Amino acid sequence: MKLSIIGSGYVGLVTGTCLAEAGHTVICVDNNEAKVQELKAGKIPIYEPGLEELVRRNVQLKRLSFTASTREAVANSEVIFIAVPTPPQEDGSVDLSYVEGVAREIAEALSGYRIIVDKSTVPVKTGEKVAETIRRYGPKGVEFDVVSNPEFLREGSAVADLQKPDRIVVGVASERPVAAMRAIYEPFQAPIIITDLNSAELIKHAANSFLALKITYINLVAAVCEASHADVTQVAEGMGSDARIGRAFLQAGLGYGGSCFPKDVSAFIRIAEELGVGFGLMREVEKINAGIPEKFLKKIRTSLWTMKDKKVGQLGLAFKANTDDVRCSVAIEIARRMAEEGAKLRCHDPKGGEKARELLPASIEIVGRAEDVALGADVLIVATEWPEYRLLDWNKIKSLMRTPRIFDGRNLLNPAEMKSLGFEYTSVGR
Ligand code: UDX
Ligand code: UDX
């Protein structure tokens, strides 16, 4: 089918590329001209395992193209996906101005029946507002349907998540777009849940908030494990082997971050409360999660006695492993806080260094080789769980450090191994 995606970022670019790979003809639109030129030149502005060769292949096969013109995309596709940002506003509610703007641009470009699909994460009842906007700004008499099709891809495994989704969620207000939506996703051979617009929009916020709740719960259990000399990884294994609980998302660490969970939890709280539903449970989740970095810093502060002029080596800046995304990264927050307290930081990240640079004060050094963070360091912190950090020469790292202290915020390393190497090793809930 002929499709277009408006907003070619982590969500839009990956979605468009995977739809092209599935055999569709896809136009990816972006209002950032520079980004469009980069993409046309085969330069991918984000790191996502497997994405680069998929983009190249589908551009060569002429199934994937890029433009800054929404009008061109609308004229040349049957189905138009909206994948522009829905960032949080000051009060935590969702800024829908990009979605509204794109809905208007699509309306003004309409010349025949089209299906407009909202892929961005939006508050329930946004689909109705998108339809209203298109009716208001579109040509009289031109028919269209609005569909909600939320995305569940995780950064760092987005291509895999998209190509083998657990389910496709499609919210419709009438039967008419159902056949087209089934045809789009037929190559993915995944279960499709056809429901109404509002339920589809709510599934996304409810799912993300539940995952954030699950992570917060295991971080709470980790605190109890620490106080009772239990091991949270063992407790998580014992809990997670119950099919009703499941092993995923029981990894204790520094709390959830990233461009989705914080904003989706905050949005869901406001949506519920605006609808008159008390959401104290999720407010408590927000509060607990926000307090985790400070608890981690307190452990480090106690060990160092004072932070001033201490040399700190930090491994990891991205919000999680296998991505270059540093948006709402707890690793960035921790580095920034320690620098503010006078520590001298040397940081490394396999992919996120460049994007982290603009978020960190100039006093923080970003090095190209992981072990260089250890030079003369009083303490070494693991802030992002990149698997390659497990393979470092920890003996050598110990010899580079001034004092062999490790604070492993992601339980990446093996406690017995690190202690046998002579490190004073602290982790989370173990
Ligand atoms: C974002 C949110 O993170 C996600 O929750 C939401 O569901 C979709 O938008 P993401 O792809 O991570 O997803 O955003 P980002 O990487 O910032 O990409 C958005 C792209 O849209 C950017 O390339 C931006 O230039 C483009 N854009 C933005 C438009 O093309 N038009 C606009 O009006 C605004
Ligand atoms: C999330 C959802 O998983 C995805 O379905 C949705 O489409 C977008 O939001 P993402 O934010 O890319 O995906 O990453 P995810 O792997 O969910 O991690 C989110 C945060 O939780 C990260 O900060 C991560 O470090 C943290 N996390 C995740 C934990 O602390 N423990 C875990 O067990 C899992």
PDB file of N, CA, C and O in Angstrom, residues 267-315:
ATOM      1  N   ALA A 267       1.086  12.240  32.183  1.00  0.00           N
ATOM      2  CA  ALA A 267      -0.108  12.532  31.361  1.00  0.00           C
ATOM      3  C   ALA A 267      -1.304  11.718  31.846  1.00  0.00           C
ATOM      4  O   ALA A 267      -2.418  12.233  31.987  1.00  0.00           O
ATOM      5  N   PHE A 268      -1.066  10.438  32.146  1.00  0.00           N
ATOM      6  CA  PHE A 268      -2.176   9.561  32.546  1.00  0.00           C
ATOM      7  C   PHE A 268      -2.802  10.059  33.863  1.00  0.00           C
ATOM      8  O   PHE A 268      -4.022  10.041  34.035  1.00  0.00           O
ATOM      9  N   ILE A 269      -1.946  10.535  34.762  1.00  0.00           N
ATOM     10  CA  ILE A 269      -2.454  11.069  36.041  1.00  0.00           C
ATOM     11  C   ILE A 269      -3.398  12.231  35.748  1.00  0.00           C
ATOM     12  O   ILE A 269      -4.521  12.296  36.256  1.00  0.00           O
ATOM     13  N   ARG A 270      -2.963  13.136  34.867  1.00  0.00           N
ATOM     14  CA  ARG A 270      -3.810  14.300  34.592  1.00  0.00           C
ATOM     15  C   ARG A 270      -5.077  13.940  33.839  1.00  0.00           C
ATOM     16  O   ARG A 270      -6.137  14.470  34.088  1.00  0.00           O
ATOM     17  N   ILE A 271      -4.948  13.007  32.914  1.00  0.00           N
ATOM     18  CA  ILE A 271      -6.135  12.567  32.161  1.00  0.00           C
ATOM     19  C   ILE A 271      -7.166  11.996  33.141  1.00  0.00           C
ATOM     20  O   ILE A 271      -8.327  12.378  33.153  1.00  0.00           O
ATOM     21  N   ALA A 272      -6.707  11.112  34.027  1.00  0.00           N
ATOM     22  CA  ALA A 272      -7.627  10.455  34.978  1.00  0.00           C
ATOM     23  C   ALA A 272      -8.261  11.495  35.903  1.00  0.00           C
ATOM     24  O   ALA A 272      -9.479  11.519  36.082  1.00  0.00           O
ATOM     25  N   GLU A 273      -7.411  12.375  36.428  1.00  0.00           N
ATOM     26  CA  GLU A 273      -7.939  13.347  37.393  1.00  0.00           C
ATOM     27  C   GLU A 273      -8.901  14.322  36.733  1.00  0.00           C
ATOM     28  O   GLU A 273      -9.920  14.699  37.291  1.00  0.00           O
ATOM     29  N   GLU A 274      -8.604  14.684  35.463  1.00  0.00           N
ATOM     30  CA  GLU A 274      -9.543  15.563  34.734  1.00  0.00           C
ATOM     31  C   GLU A 274     -10.879  14.861  34.515  1.00  0.00           C
ATOM     32  O   GLU A 274     -11.924  15.488  34.443  1.00  0.00           O
ATOM     33  N   LEU A 275     -10.824  13.526  34.440  1.00  0.00           N
ATOM     34  CA  LEU A 275     -12.070  12.764  34.265  1.00  0.00           C
ATOM     35  C   LEU A 275     -12.713  12.455  35.609  1.00  0.00           C
ATOM     36  O   LEU A 275     -13.659  11.683  35.697  1.00  0.00           O
ATOM     37  N   GLY A 276     -12.103  13.009  36.691  1.00  0.00           N
ATOM     38  CA  GLY A 276     -12.705  12.846  38.008  1.00  0.00           C
ATOM     39  C   GLY A 276     -12.291  11.568  38.712  1.00  0.00           C
ATOM     40  O   GLY A 276     -12.914  11.151  39.684  1.00  0.00           O
ATOM     41  N   VAL A 277     -11.210  10.920  38.220  1.00  0.00           N
ATOM     42  CA  VAL A 277     -10.753   9.673  38.865  1.00  0.00           C
ATOM     43  C   VAL A 277      -9.481   9.963  39.667  1.00  0.00           C
ATOM     44  O   VAL A 277      -8.483  10.430  39.118  1.00  0.00           O
ATOM     45  N   GLY A 278      -9.521   9.702  40.973  1.00  0.00           N
ATOM     46  CA  GLY A 278      -8.331   9.928  41.802  1.00  0.00           C
ATOM     47  C   GLY A 278      -7.229   8.959  41.392  1.00  0.00           C
ATOM     48  O   GLY A 278      -7.491   7.770  41.232  1.00  0.00           O
ATOM     49  N   PHE A 279      -6.024   9.484  41.172  1.00  0.00           N
ATOM     50  CA  PHE A 279      -4.923   8.626  40.677  1.00  0.00           C
ATOM     51  C   PHE A 279      -3.732   8.662  41.644  1.00  0.00           C
ATOM     52  O   PHE A 279      -2.579   8.704  41.221  1.00  0.00           O
ATOM     53  N   GLY A 280      -4.032   8.614  42.922  1.00  0.00           N
ATOM     54  CA  GLY A 280      -2.974   8.691  43.942  1.00  0.00           C
ATOM     55  C   GLY A 280      -1.925   7.603  43.769  1.00  0.00           C
ATOM     56  O   GLY A 280      -0.741   7.838  43.977  1.00  0.00           O
ATOM     57  N   LEU A 281      -2.348   6.428  43.331  1.00  0.00           N
ATOM     58  CA  LEU A 281      -1.395   5.311  43.157  1.00  0.00           C
ATOM     59  C   LEU A 281      -0.269   5.737  42.216  1.00  0.00           C
ATOM     60  O   LEU A 281       0.917   5.585  42.527  1.00  0.00           O
ATOM     61  N   MET A 282      -0.637   6.325  41.064  1.00  0.00           N
ATOM     62  CA  MET A 282       0.407   6.684  40.090  1.00  0.00           C
ATOM     63  C   MET A 282       1.171   7.930  40.528  1.00  0.00           C
ATOM     64  O   MET A 282       2.340   8.108  40.182  1.00  0.00           O
ATOM     65  N   ARG A 283       0.523   8.794  41.335  1.00  0.00           N
ATOM     66  CA  ARG A 283       1.268   9.938  41.884  1.00  0.00           C
ATOM     67  C   ARG A 283       2.365   9.422  42.822  1.00  0.00           C
ATOM     68  O   ARG A 283       3.497   9.919  42.825  1.00  0.00           O
ATOM     69  N   GLU A 284       2.047   8.377  43.556  1.00  0.00           N
ATOM     70  CA  GLU A 284       3.014   7.769  44.476  1.00  0.00           C
ATOM     71  C   GLU A 284       4.159   7.133  43.668  1.00  0.00           C
ATOM     72  O   GLU A 284       5.340   7.269  43.999  1.00  0.00           O
ATOM     73  N   VAL A 285       3.815   6.505  42.543  1.00  0.00           N
ATOM     74  CA  VAL A 285       4.839   5.909  41.669  1.00  0.00           C
ATOM     75  C   VAL A 285       5.802   6.995  41.201  1.00  0.00           C
ATOM     76  O   VAL A 285       7.025   6.857  41.274  1.00  0.00           O
ATOM     77  N   GLU A 286       5.223   8.122  40.756  1.00  0.00           N
ATOM     78  CA  GLU A 286       6.054   9.252  40.282  1.00  0.00           C
ATOM     79  C   GLU A 286       7.012   9.700  41.383  1.00  0.00           C
ATOM     80  O   GLU A 286       8.196   9.921  41.148  1.00  0.00           O
ATOM     81  N   LYS A 287       6.472   9.799  42.588  1.00  0.00           N
ATOM     82  CA  LYS A 287       7.254  10.317  43.705  1.00  0.00           C
ATOM     83  C   LYS A 287       8.393   9.338  44.056  1.00  0.00           C
ATOM     84  O   LYS A 287       9.555   9.731  44.182  1.00  0.00           O
ATOM     85  N   ILE A 288       8.063   8.074  44.178  1.00  0.00           N
ATOM     86  CA  ILE A 288       9.079   7.062  44.523  1.00  0.00           C
ATOM     87  C   ILE A 288      10.171   7.048  43.458  1.00  0.00           C
ATOM     88  O   ILE A 288      11.353   7.085  43.752  1.00  0.00           O
ATOM     89  N   ASN A 289       9.734   7.041  42.184  1.00  0.00           N
ATOM     90  CA  ASN A 289      10.716   6.971  41.097  1.00  0.00           C
ATOM     91  C   ASN A 289      11.655   8.178  41.119  1.00  0.00           C
ATOM     92  O   ASN A 289      12.867   8.050  40.936  1.00  0.00           O
ATOM     93  N   ALA A 290      11.071   9.349  41.390  1.00  0.00           N
ATOM     94  CA  ALA A 290      11.873  10.592  41.371  1.00  0.00           C
ATOM     95  C   ALA A 290      12.896  10.598  42.503  1.00  0.00           C
ATOM     96  O   ALA A 290      13.938  11.244  42.401  1.00  0.00           O
ATOM     97  N   GLY A 291      12.636   9.825  43.540  1.00  0.00           N
ATOM     98  CA  GLY A 291      13.527   9.837  44.706  1.00  0.00           C
ATOM     99  C   GLY A 291      14.679   8.845  44.613  1.00  0.00           C
ATOM    100  O   GLY A 291      15.620   8.875  45.416  1.00  0.00           O
ATOM    101  N   ILE A 292      14.653   7.976  43.598  1.00  0.00           N
ATOM    102  CA  ILE A 292      15.664   6.907  43.530  1.00  0.00           C
ATOM    103  C   ILE A 292      17.072   7.432  43.257  1.00  0.00           C
ATOM    104  O   ILE A 292      18.030   7.039  43.931  1.00  0.00           O
ATOM    105  N   PRO A 293      17.250   8.370  42.310  1.00  0.00           N
ATOM    106  CA  PRO A 293      18.616   8.870  42.055  1.00  0.00           C
ATOM    107  C   PRO A 293      19.257   9.453  43.312  1.00  0.00           C
ATOM    108  O   PRO A 293      20.436   9.207  43.581  1.00  0.00           O
ATOM    109  N   GLU A 294      18.492  10.170  44.112  1.00  0.00           N
ATOM    110  CA  GLU A 294      19.057  10.790  45.326  1.00  0.00           C
ATOM    111  C   GLU A 294      19.523   9.708  46.304  1.00  0.00           C
ATOM    112  O   GLU A 294      20.593   9.799  46.912  1.00  0.00           O
ATOM    113  N   LYS A 295      18.735   8.623  46.385  1.00  0.00           N
ATOM    114  CA  LYS A 295      19.123   7.532  47.305  1.00  0.00           C
ATOM    115  C   LYS A 295      20.472   6.938  46.855  1.00  0.00           C
ATOM    116  O   LYS A 295      21.347   6.639  47.675  1.00  0.00           O
ATOM    117  N   PHE A 296      20.626   6.853  45.522  1.00  0.00           N
ATOM    118  CA  PHE A 296      21.881   6.283  44.979  1.00  0.00           C
ATOM    119  C   PHE A 296      23.037   7.231  45.273  1.00  0.00           C
ATOM    120  O   PHE A 296      24.112   6.827  45.717  1.00  0.00           O
ATOM    121  N   LEU A 297      22.790   8.531  45.073  1.00  0.00           N
ATOM    122  CA  LEU A 297      23.842   9.532  45.305  1.00  0.00           C
ATOM    123  C   LEU A 297      24.248   9.559  46.781  1.00  0.00           C
ATOM    124  O   LEU A 297      25.416   9.740  47.114  1.00  0.00           O
ATOM    125  N   LYS A 298      23.262   9.316  47.627  1.00  0.00           N
ATOM    126  CA  LYS A 298      23.530   9.355  49.087  1.00  0.00           C
ATOM    127  C   LYS A 298      24.551   8.263  49.456  1.00  0.00           C
ATOM    128  O   LYS A 298      25.491   8.502  50.211  1.00  0.00           O
ATOM    129  N   LYS A 299      24.403   7.110  48.842  1.00  0.00           N
ATOM    130  CA  LYS A 299      25.339   6.003  49.105  1.00  0.00           C
ATOM    131  C   LYS A 299      26.751   6.446  48.696  1.00  0.00           C
ATOM    132  O   LYS A 299      27.728   6.226  49.406  1.00  0.00           O
ATOM    133  N   ILE A 300      26.832   7.121  47.528  1.00  0.00           N
ATOM    134  CA  ILE A 300      28.138   7.530  47.001  1.00  0.00           C
ATOM    135  C   ILE A 300      28.725   8.626  47.895  1.00  0.00           C
ATOM    136  O   ILE A 300      29.897   8.580  48.283  1.00  0.00           O
ATOM    137  N   ARG A 301      27.868   9.575  48.270  1.00  0.00           N
ATOM    138  CA  ARG A 301      28.302  10.691  49.112  1.00  0.00           C
ATOM    139  C   ARG A 301      28.849  10.166  50.445  1.00  0.00           C
ATOM    140  O   ARG A 301      29.903  10.579  50.906  1.00  0.00           O
ATOM    141  N   THR A 302      28.149   9.186  51.029  1.00  0.00           N
ATOM    142  CA  THR A 302      28.578   8.614  52.314  1.00  0.00           C
ATOM    143  C   THR A 302      29.956   7.986  52.172  1.00  0.00           C
ATOM    144  O   THR A 302      30.855   8.211  52.974  1.00  0.00           O
ATOM    145  N   SER A 303      30.147   7.285  51.078  1.00  0.00           N
ATOM    146  CA  SER A 303      31.427   6.598  50.880  1.00  0.00           C
ATOM    147  C   SER A 303      32.556   7.600  50.628  1.00  0.00           C
ATOM    148  O   SER A 303      33.674   7.439  51.118  1.00  0.00           O
ATOM    149  N   LEU A 304      32.258   8.674  49.884  1.00  0.00           N
ATOM    150  CA  LEU A 304      33.314   9.640  49.536  1.00  0.00           C
ATOM    151  C   LEU A 304      33.528  10.657  50.646  1.00  0.00           C
ATOM    152  O   LEU A 304      34.490  11.421  50.605  1.00  0.00           O
ATOM    153  N   TRP A 305      32.609  10.718  51.588  1.00  0.00           N
ATOM    154  CA  TRP A 305      32.618  11.698  52.682  1.00  0.00           C
ATOM    155  C   TRP A 305      32.255  13.060  52.106  1.00  0.00           C
ATOM    156  O   TRP A 305      31.203  13.620  52.390  1.00  0.00           O
ATOM    157  N   THR A 306      33.124  13.663  51.207  1.00  0.00           N
ATOM    158  CA  THR A 306      32.711  14.889  50.506  1.00  0.00           C
ATOM    159  C   THR A 306      32.899  14.672  49.002  1.00  0.00           C
ATOM    160  O   THR A 306      33.800  13.916  48.596  1.00  0.00           O
ATOM    161  N   MET A 307      32.049  15.328  48.213  1.00  0.00           N
ATOM    162  CA  MET A 307      32.100  15.180  46.756  1.00  0.00           C
ATOM    163  C   MET A 307      33.128  16.152  46.161  1.00  0.00           C
ATOM    164  O   MET A 307      33.675  15.939  45.103  1.00  0.00           O
ATOM    165  N   LYS A 308      33.406  17.243  46.873  1.00  0.00           N
ATOM    166  CA  LYS A 308      34.206  18.321  46.299  1.00  0.00           C
ATOM    167  C   LYS A 308      35.569  17.814  45.820  1.00  0.00           C
ATOM    168  O   LYS A 308      36.277  17.133  46.559  1.00  0.00           O
ATOM    169  N   ASP A 309      35.844  18.085  44.534  1.00  0.00           N
ATOM    170  CA  ASP A 309      37.130  17.723  43.907  1.00  0.00           C
ATOM    171  C   ASP A 309      37.404  16.228  43.846  1.00  0.00           C
ATOM    172  O   ASP A 309      38.496  15.820  43.486  1.00  0.00           O
ATOM    173  N   LYS A 310      36.444  15.414  44.203  1.00  0.00           N
ATOM    174  CA  LYS A 310      36.643  13.974  44.047  1.00  0.00           C
ATOM    175  C   LYS A 310      36.578  13.646  42.547  1.00  0.00           C
ATOM    176  O   LYS A 310      35.816  14.279  41.809  1.00  0.00           O
ATOM    177  N   LYS A 311      37.362  12.665  42.126  1.00  0.00           N
ATOM    178  CA  LYS A 311      37.353  12.245  40.719  1.00  0.00           C
ATOM    179  C   LYS A 311      36.375  11.076  40.570  1.00  0.00           C
ATOM    180  O   LYS A 311      36.514  10.050  41.230  1.00  0.00           O
ATOM    181  N   VAL A 312      35.375  11.315  39.693  1.00  0.00           N
ATOM    182  CA  VAL A 312      34.346  10.288  39.486  1.00  0.00           C
ATOM    183  C   VAL A 312      34.385   9.828  38.035  1.00  0.00           C
ATOM    184  O   VAL A 312      34.403  10.647  37.112  1.00  0.00           O
ATOM    185  N   GLY A 313      34.432   8.496  37.858  1.00  0.00           N
ATOM    186  CA  GLY A 313      34.345   7.951  36.497  1.00  0.00           C
ATOM    187  C   GLY A 313      32.933   7.398  36.318  1.00  0.00           C
ATOM    188  O   GLY A 313      32.451   6.659  37.187  1.00  0.00           O
ATOM    189  N   GLN A 314      32.262   7.765  35.256  1.00  0.00           N
ATOM    190  CA  GLN A 314      30.893   7.276  35.048  1.00  0.00           C
ATOM    191  C   GLN A 314      30.781   6.549  33.723  1.00  0.00           C
ATOM    192  O   GLN A 314      31.090   7.103  32.666  1.00  0.00           O
ATOM    193  N   LEU A 315      30.313   5.287  33.801  1.00  0.00           N
ATOM    194  CA  LEU A 315      30.071   4.495  32.592  1.00  0.00           C
ATOM    195  C   LEU A 315      28.594   4.571  32.270  1.00  0.00           C
ATOM    196  O   LEU A 315      27.752   4.117  33.044  1.00  0.00           O
TER     197      LEU A 315
END
